[in-house]
mmCIF file of C-alpha atoms in Angstrom:
data_model
loop_
_atom_site.group_PDB
_atom_site.id
_atom_site.type_symbol
_atom_site.label_atom_id
_atom_site.label_comp_id
_atom_site.label_asym_id
_atom_site.label_seq_id
_atom_site.Cartn_x
_atom_site.Cartn_y
_atom_site.Cartn_z
ATOM 1 C CA MET A 894 30.031 22.573 -17.699
ATOM 2 C CA ARG A 895 26.797 21.310 -18.895
ATOM 3 C CA LYS A 896 24.959 18.419 -17.395
ATOM 4 C CA LYS A 897 22.613 16.688 -19.653
ATOM 5 C CA SER A 898 19.769 15.528 -18.722
ATOM 6 C CA GLY A 899 19.053 11.650 -20.056
ATOM 7 C CA THR A 900 15.574 10.446 -19.971
ATOM 8 C CA LYS A 901 15.564 8.136 -17.957
ATOM 9 C CA GLN A 902 17.254 10.152 -15.613
ATOM 10 C CA ARG A 903 13.972 12.902 -16.339
ATOM 11 C CA VAL A 904 11.170 10.118 -16.049
ATOM 12 C CA PHE A 905 12.487 8.894 -12.449
ATOM 13 C CA TRP A 906 12.057 11.925 -10.912
ATOM 14 C CA ASP A 907 8.672 12.639 -12.367
ATOM 15 C CA LEU A 908 7.250 9.679 -10.548
ATOM 16 C CA PRO A 909 5.347 9.801 -7.612
ATOM 17 C CA LEU A 910 7.424 8.934 -4.396
ATOM 18 C CA ASP A 911 5.639 5.565 -3.286
ATOM 19 C CA LEU A 912 6.689 4.338 -7.009
ATOM 20 C CA ARG A 913 10.272 4.909 -6.885
ATOM 21 C CA ALA A 914 10.585 3.829 -2.821
ATOM 22 C CA GLY A 915 8.334 0.845 -3.897
ATOM 23 C CA ILE A 916 6.649 1.700 -0.517
ATOM 24 C CA ALA A 917 2.719 0.478 -0.757
ATOM 25 C CA ARG A 918 0.325 3.497 -0.465
ATOM 26 C CA VAL A 919 -3.036 3.359 1.679
ATOM 27 C CA THR A 920 -6.065 6.066 1.071
ATOM 28 C CA ALA A 921 -8.761 5.354 3.721
ATOM 29 C CA LEU A 922 -12.142 7.628 2.992
ATOM 30 C CA GLY A 923 -14.006 7.444 6.325
ATOM 31 C CA PHE A 924 -14.299 3.843 8.005
ATOM 32 C CA GLN A 925 -15.985 2.846 5.315
ATOM 33 C CA LEU A 926 -13.235 2.176 2.306
ATOM 34 C CA ALA A 927 -9.650 1.698 1.696
ATOM 35 C CA VAL A 928 -7.222 1.239 -1.146
ATOM 36 C CA VAL A 929 -4.089 -0.120 -0.682
ATOM 37 C CA GLU A 930 -1.972 0.146 -3.874
ATOM 38 C CA HIS A 931 1.851 -1.551 -4.486
ATOM 39 C CA HIS A 932 2.265 -3.887 -1.547
ATOM 40 C CA ASP A 933 3.107 -7.415 -1.708
ATOM 41 C CA GLY A 934 0.648 -10.090 -0.950
ATOM 42 C CA LEU A 935 -2.134 -10.135 1.048
ATOM 43 C CA LEU A 936 -0.896 -11.946 4.424
ATOM 44 C CA GLU A 937 -4.051 -12.501 6.183
ATOM 45 C CA TYR A 938 -7.582 -12.297 5.810
ATOM 46 C CA SER A 939 -10.590 -11.883 8.541
ATOM 47 C CA GLN A 940 -14.422 -10.264 8.252
ATOM 48 C CA THR A 941 -12.172 -8.213 11.583
ATOM 49 C CA ARG A 942 -8.498 -8.497 9.664
ATOM 50 C CA VAL A 943 -6.534 -7.838 6.637
ATOM 51 C CA ARG A 944 -3.184 -7.952 6.365
ATOM 52 C CA PHE A 945 -0.199 -7.116 4.097
ATOM 53 C CA ALA A 946 3.140 -7.337 3.113
ATOM 54 C CA THR A 947 4.590 -3.857 2.274
ATOM 55 C CA GLY A 948 8.665 -3.121 0.198
ATOM 56 C CA GLU A 949 8.799 -1.434 5.570
ATOM 57 C CA GLY A 950 6.351 -4.086 6.917
ATOM 58 C CA GLU A 951 3.311 -4.727 7.214
ATOM 59 C CA LEU A 952 -0.077 -3.092 7.059
ATOM 60 C CA LEU A 953 -3.230 -4.052 9.083
ATOM 61 C CA ILE A 954 -5.949 -3.228 8.323
ATOM 62 C CA ILE A 955 -8.738 -3.921 11.801
ATOM 63 C CA GLY A 956 -12.531 -3.430 11.540
ATOM 64 C CA GLN A 957 -16.065 -5.698 11.211
ATOM 65 C CA ASN A 958 -17.687 -6.878 8.313
ATOM 66 C CA LEU A 959 -14.361 -6.195 6.485
ATOM 67 C CA VAL A 960 -14.219 -7.004 2.392
ATOM 68 C CA LEU A 961 -11.719 -7.922 0.447
ATOM 69 C CA ASP A 962 -11.972 -7.220 -3.148
ATOM 70 C CA SER A 963 -8.609 -7.416 -4.724
ATOM 71 C CA ASP A 964 -7.392 -7.700 -8.677
ATOM 72 C CA GLY A 965 -4.491 -9.514 -8.408
ATOM 73 C CA THR A 966 -1.941 -6.984 -9.626
ATOM 74 C CA GLY A 967 -0.645 -5.648 -5.766
ATOM 75 C CA ASP A 968 -3.684 -3.314 -5.506
ATOM 76 C CA ALA A 969 -7.263 -4.434 -3.330
ATOM 77 C CA ARG A 970 -10.127 -2.655 -1.768
ATOM 78 C CA ILE A 971 -11.392 -2.976 1.287
ATOM 79 C CA THR A 972 -14.915 -2.386 2.834
ATOM 80 C CA GLY A 973 -17.142 -2.772 5.994
ATOM 81 C CA ARG A 974 -16.553 -1.096 9.657
ATOM 82 C CA ILE A 975 -13.080 -0.169 9.263
ATOM 83 C CA ALA A 976 -11.806 0.658 12.914
ATOM 84 C CA SER A 977 -7.852 1.418 12.670
ATOM 85 C CA ILE A 978 -5.518 0.951 10.212
ATOM 86 C CA VAL A 979 -1.661 0.342 11.534
ATOM 87 C CA MET A 980 1.564 0.198 9.950
ATOM 88 C CA GLN A 981 4.202 -2.206 11.835
ATOM 89 C CA ARG A 982 7.983 -1.489 9.663
ATOM 90 C CA GLY A 983 9.880 -4.187 9.329
ATOM 91 C CA GLN A 984 7.634 -7.316 10.524
ATOM 92 C CA THR A 985 8.782 -11.073 8.604
ATOM 93 C CA HIS A 986 6.420 -12.612 6.759
ATOM 94 C CA ASP A 987 5.113 -15.513 8.173
#
């Protein structure tokens, strides 16, 4: 018996894993730039800390002279002197 391969299923599996699972994607370029895609909202922002809610917990970026540029659609760009990027699984959002 032959299974039908529906368009919806094919389109779903062609998507990258982060889009299928609703997972935030973080791309760091050296110590000067981080791009955060698919986050669930900004929780904290200062020149030394930027914290985002994600589907799996919280994302914390620590550094100096941090500048946040966001288009409001769940994507953000952080520039400055980035010291660390930490994913904290299962944190509650305050």
